[in-house]
mmCIF file of C-alpha atoms in Angstrom:
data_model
loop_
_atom_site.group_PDB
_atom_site.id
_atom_site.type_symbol
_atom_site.label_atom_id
_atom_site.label_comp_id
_atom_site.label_asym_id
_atom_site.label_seq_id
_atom_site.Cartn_x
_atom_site.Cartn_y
_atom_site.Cartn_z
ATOM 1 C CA UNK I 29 -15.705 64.819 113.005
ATOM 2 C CA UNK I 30 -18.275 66.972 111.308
ATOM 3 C CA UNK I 31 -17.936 70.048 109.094
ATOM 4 C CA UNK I 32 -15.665 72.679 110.029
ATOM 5 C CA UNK I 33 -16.772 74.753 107.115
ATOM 6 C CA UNK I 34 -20.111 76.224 105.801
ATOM 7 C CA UNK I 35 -21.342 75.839 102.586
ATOM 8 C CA UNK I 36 -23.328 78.537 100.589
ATOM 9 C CA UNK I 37 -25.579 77.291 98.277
ATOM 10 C CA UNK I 38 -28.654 78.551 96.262
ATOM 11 C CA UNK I 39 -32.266 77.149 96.510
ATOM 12 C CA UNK I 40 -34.098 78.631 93.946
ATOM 13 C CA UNK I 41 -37.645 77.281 93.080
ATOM 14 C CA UNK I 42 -39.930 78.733 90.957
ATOM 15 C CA UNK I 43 -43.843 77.053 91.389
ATOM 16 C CA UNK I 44 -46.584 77.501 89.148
ATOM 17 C CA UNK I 45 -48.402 80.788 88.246
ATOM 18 C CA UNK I 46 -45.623 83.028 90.282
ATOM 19 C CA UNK I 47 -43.251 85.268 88.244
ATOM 20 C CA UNK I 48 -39.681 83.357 87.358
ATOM 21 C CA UNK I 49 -36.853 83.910 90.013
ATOM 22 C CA UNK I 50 -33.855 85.003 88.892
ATOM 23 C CA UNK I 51 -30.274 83.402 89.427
ATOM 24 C CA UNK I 52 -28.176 86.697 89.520
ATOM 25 C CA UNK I 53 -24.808 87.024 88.594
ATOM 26 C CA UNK I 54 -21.520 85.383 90.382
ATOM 27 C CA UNK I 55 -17.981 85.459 90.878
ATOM 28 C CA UNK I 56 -16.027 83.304 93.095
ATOM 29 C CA UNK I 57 -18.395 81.683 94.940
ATOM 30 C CA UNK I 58 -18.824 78.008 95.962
ATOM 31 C CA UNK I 59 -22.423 77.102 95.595
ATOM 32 C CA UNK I 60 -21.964 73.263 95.975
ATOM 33 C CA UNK I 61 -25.148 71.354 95.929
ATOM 34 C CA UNK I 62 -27.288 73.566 94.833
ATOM 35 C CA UNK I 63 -30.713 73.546 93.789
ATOM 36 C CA UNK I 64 -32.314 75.822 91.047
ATOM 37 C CA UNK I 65 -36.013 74.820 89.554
ATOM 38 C CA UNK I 66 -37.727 76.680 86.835
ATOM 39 C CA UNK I 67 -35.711 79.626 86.919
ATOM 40 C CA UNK I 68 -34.280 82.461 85.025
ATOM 41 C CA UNK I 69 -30.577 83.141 84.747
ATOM 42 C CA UNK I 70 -30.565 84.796 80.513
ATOM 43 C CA UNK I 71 -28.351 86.922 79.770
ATOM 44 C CA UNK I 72 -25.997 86.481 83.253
ATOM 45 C CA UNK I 73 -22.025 85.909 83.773
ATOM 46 C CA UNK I 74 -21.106 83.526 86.251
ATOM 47 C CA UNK I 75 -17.235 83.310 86.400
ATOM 48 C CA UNK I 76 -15.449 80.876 89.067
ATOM 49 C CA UNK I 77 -18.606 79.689 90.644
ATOM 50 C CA UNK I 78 -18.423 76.348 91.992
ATOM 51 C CA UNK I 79 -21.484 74.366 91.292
ATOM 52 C CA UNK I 80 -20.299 70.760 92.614
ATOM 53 C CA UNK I 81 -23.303 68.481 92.953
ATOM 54 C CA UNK I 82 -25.961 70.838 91.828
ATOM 55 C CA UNK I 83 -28.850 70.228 90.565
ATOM 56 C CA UNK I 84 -30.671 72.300 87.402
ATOM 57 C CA UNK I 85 -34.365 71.637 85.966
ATOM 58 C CA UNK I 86 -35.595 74.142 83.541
ATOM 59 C CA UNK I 87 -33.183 76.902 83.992
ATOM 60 C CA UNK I 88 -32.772 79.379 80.912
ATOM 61 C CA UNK I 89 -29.369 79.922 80.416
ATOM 62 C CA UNK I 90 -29.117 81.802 77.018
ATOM 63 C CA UNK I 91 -27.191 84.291 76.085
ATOM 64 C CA UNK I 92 -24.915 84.028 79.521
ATOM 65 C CA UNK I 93 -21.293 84.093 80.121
ATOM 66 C CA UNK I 94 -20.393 80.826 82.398
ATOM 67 C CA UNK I 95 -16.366 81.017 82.200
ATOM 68 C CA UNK I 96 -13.843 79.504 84.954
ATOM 69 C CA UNK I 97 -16.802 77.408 86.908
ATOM 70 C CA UNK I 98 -16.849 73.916 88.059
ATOM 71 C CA UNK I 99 -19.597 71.269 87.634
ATOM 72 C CA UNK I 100 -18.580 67.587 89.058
ATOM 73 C CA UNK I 101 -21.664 65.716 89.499
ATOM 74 C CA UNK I 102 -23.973 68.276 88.303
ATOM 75 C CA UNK I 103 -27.421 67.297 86.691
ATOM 76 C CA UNK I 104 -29.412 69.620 83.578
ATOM 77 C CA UNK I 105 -32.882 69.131 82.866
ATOM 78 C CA UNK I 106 -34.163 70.745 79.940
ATOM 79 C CA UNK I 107 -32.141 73.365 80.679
ATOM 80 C CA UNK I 108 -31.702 76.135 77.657
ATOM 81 C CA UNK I 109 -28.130 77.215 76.798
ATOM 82 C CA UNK I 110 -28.761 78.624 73.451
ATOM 83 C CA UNK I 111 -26.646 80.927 72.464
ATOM 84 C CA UNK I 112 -24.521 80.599 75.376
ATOM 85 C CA UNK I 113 -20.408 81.482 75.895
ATOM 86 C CA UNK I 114 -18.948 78.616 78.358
ATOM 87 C CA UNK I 115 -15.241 78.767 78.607
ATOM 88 C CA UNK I 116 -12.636 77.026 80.631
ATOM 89 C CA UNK I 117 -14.829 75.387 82.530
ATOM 90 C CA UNK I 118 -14.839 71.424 83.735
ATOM 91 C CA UNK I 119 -17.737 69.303 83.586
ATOM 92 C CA UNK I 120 -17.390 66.129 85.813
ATOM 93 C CA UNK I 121 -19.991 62.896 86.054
ATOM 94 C CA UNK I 122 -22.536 65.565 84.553
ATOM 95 C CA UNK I 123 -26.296 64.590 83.235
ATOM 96 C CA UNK I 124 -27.986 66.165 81.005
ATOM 97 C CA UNK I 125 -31.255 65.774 79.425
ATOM 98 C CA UNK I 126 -33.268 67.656 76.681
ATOM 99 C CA UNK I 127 -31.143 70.527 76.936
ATOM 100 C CA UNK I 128 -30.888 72.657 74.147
ATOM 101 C CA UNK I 129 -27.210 74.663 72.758
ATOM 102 C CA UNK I 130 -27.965 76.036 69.840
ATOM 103 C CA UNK I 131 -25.757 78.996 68.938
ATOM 104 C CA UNK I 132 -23.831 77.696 72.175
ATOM 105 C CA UNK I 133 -19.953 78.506 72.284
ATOM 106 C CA UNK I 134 -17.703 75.938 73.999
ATOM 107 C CA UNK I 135 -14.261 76.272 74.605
ATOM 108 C CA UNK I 136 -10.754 75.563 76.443
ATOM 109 C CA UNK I 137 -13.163 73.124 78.559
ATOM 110 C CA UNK I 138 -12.690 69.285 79.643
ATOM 111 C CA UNK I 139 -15.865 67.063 79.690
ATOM 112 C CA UNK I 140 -15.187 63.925 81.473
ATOM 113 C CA UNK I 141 -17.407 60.590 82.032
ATOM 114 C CA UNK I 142 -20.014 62.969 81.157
ATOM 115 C CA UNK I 143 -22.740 61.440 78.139
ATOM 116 C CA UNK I 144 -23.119 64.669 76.154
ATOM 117 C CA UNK I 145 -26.445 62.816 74.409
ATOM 118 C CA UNK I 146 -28.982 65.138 75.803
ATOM 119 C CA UNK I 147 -27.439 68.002 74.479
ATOM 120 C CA UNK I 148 -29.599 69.060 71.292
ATOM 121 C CA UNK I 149 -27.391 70.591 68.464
ATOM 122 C CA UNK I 150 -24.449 70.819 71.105
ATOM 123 C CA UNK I 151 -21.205 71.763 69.223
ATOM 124 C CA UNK I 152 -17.697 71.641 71.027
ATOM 125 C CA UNK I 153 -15.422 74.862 69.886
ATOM 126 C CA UNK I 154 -11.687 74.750 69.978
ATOM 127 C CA UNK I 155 -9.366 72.883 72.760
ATOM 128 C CA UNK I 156 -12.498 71.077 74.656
ATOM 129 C CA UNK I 157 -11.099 67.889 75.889
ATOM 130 C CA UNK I 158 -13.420 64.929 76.382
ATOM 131 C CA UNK I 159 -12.435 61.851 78.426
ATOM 132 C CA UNK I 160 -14.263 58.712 78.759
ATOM 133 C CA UNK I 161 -12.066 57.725 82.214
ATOM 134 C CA UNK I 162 -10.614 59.534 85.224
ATOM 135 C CA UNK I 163 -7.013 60.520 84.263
ATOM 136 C CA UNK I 164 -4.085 59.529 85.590
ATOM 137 C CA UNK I 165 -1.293 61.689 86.851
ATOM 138 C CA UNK I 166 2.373 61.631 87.854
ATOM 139 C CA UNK I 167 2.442 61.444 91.861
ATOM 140 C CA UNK I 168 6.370 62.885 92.716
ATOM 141 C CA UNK I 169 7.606 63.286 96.272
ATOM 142 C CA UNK I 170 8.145 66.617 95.939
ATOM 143 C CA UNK I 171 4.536 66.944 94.857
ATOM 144 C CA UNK I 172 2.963 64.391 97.724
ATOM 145 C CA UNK I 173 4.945 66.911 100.031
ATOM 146 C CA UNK I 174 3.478 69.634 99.083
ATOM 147 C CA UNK I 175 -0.589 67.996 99.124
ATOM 148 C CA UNK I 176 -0.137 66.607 102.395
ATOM 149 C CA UNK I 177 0.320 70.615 103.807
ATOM 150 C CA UNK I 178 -2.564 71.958 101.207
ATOM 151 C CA UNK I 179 -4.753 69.373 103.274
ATOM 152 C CA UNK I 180 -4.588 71.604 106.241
ATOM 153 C CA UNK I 181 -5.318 74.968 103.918
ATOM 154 C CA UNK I 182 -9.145 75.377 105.372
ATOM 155 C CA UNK I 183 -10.113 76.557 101.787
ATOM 156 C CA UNK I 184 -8.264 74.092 99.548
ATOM 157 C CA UNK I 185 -9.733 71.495 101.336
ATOM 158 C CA UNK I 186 -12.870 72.987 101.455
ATOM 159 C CA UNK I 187 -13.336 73.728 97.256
ATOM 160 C CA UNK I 188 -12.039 70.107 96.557
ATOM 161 C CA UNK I 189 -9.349 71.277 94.291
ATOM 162 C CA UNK I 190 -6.636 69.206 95.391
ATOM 163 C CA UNK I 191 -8.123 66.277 97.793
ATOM 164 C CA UNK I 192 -11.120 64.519 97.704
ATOM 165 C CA UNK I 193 -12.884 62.679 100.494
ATOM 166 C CA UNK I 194 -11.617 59.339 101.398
ATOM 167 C CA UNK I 195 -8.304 61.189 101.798
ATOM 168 C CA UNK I 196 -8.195 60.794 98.129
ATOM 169 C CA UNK I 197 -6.324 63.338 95.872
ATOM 170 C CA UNK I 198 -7.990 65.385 92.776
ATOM 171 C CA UNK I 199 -6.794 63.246 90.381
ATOM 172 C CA UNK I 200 -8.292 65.112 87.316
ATOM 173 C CA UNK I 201 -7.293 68.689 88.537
ATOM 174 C CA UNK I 202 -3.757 67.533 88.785
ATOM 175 C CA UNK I 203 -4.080 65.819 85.767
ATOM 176 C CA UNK I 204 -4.842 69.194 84.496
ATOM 177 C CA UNK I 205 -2.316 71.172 85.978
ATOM 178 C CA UNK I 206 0.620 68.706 85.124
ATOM 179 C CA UNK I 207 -0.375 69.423 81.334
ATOM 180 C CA UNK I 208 -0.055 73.470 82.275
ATOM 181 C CA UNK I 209 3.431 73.007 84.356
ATOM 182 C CA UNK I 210 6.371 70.652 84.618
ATOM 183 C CA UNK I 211 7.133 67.943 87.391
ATOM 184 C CA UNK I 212 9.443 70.488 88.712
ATOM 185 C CA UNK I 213 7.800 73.366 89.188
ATOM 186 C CA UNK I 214 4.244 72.432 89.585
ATOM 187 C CA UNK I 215 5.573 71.456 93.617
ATOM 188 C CA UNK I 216 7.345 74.259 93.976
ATOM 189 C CA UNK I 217 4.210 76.741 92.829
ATOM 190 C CA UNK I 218 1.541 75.040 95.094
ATOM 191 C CA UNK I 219 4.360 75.665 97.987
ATOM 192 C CA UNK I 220 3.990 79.160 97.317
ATOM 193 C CA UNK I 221 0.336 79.014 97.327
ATOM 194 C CA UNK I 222 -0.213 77.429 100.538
ATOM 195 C CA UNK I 223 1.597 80.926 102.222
ATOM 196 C CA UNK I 224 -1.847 82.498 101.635
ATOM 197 C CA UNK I 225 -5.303 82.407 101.984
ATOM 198 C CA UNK I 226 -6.839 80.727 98.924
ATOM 199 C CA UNK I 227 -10.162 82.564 99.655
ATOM 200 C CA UNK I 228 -11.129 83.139 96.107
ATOM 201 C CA UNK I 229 -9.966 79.608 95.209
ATOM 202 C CA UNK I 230 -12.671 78.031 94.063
ATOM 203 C CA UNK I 231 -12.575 76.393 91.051
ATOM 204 C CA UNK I 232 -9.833 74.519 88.879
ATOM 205 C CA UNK I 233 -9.159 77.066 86.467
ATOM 206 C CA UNK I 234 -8.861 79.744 89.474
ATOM 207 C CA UNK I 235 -6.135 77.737 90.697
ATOM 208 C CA UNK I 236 -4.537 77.835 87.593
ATOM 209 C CA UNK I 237 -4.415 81.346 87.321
ATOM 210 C CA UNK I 238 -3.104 81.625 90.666
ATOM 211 C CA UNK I 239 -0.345 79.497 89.772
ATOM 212 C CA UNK I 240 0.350 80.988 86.892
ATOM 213 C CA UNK I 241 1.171 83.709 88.309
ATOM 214 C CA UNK I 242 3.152 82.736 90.814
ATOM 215 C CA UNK I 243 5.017 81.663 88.172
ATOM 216 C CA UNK I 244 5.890 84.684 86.947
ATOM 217 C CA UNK I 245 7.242 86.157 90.119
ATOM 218 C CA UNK I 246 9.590 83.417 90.843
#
């Protein structure tokens, strides 16, 4: 079967001797695979933007606000995050080389299998978890239940949040959310979530929010 869905994603290249282009701001947008060369995105917010597989080469950064946004098997080359807020975001299988985070803020963000080496004067702020190996997480029935009906949610399954291809689960964003909510009710939430459209879904800590306040109605 081929894809039922369509991908948006950004191709930004910027050659030699034309003016910079610019990577405006975003908010819940997946931009999976994406390609941006040479460009300017200073002094931006990007807040649950989905940048899964994308791909970044000389892209000035500083100053921004990148909060909420996903990056599993994203690549940074000499990239410049000086100065730079990122929060409660999750960095999967990333590369990076010669990028520079000076003055960079980093917080409430998990780093996993990702070698942080090319990150000049890189300094990791308060609750960043790091991880050297996929988690592991606590597979219930209850919560099998539940992930075999998300698979049909067009959007869950489209964002990668829960299931992975090779009808392979998330493992790391359950990981996540077990550490947020108990065995019990973590089931019982995503039940609740999979009565509605997900549209703005896409990223981890989206879902999180969205749980969370589920949570509060029950």
């Amino acid at each position: 079967m081929g894809q039922a869905y369509r991908i948006n994603r950004l191709h930004l290249i910027t050659y030699k001797c034309r003016p910079k282009k610019v990577v405006n701001d975003a908010r819940c947008r997946y931009l999976a695979k994406s390609q941006l060369v040479n460009c300017l995105a200073k002094n931006k917010e990007y807040h649950f933007v989905n940048f899964r597989g994308s791909h970044f080469k000389k892209v000035n950064f500083s100053s921004s606000v990148i909060s909420g946004c996903d990056f599993w098997g994203a690549s940074f080359n000499k990239c410049d995050f000086r100065n730079t807020r990122i929060t409660d975001c999750v960095f999967m299988s990333c590369r990076f080389s010669d990028c520079k985070f000076d003055g960079a803020v980093i917080e409430y963000t998990t780093i996993v299998n990702t070698n942080l080496s090319g990150c000049h004067n890189i300094i990791l702020g308060k609750n960043v978890e790091v991880l050297f190996q996929y988690p592991k997480w606590i597979c219930t029935h209850e919560l099998e239940d539940v992930l075999r009906r998300l698979k049909e949610n067009p959007n869950i399954r489209k964002y990668k949040l829960l299931h992975l291809p090779g009808n392979k689960y998330n493992a790391l964003n359950l990981y996540l959310l077990q550490k947020k909510f108990s065995l019990d009710e973590l089931p019982k939430l995503l039940w609740k979530l999979s009565e509605k459209s997900n549209r703005n879904l896409t990223t981890y800590k989206k879902l999180e929010l969205a749980l969370k306040s589920e949570k509060k109605m029950l």
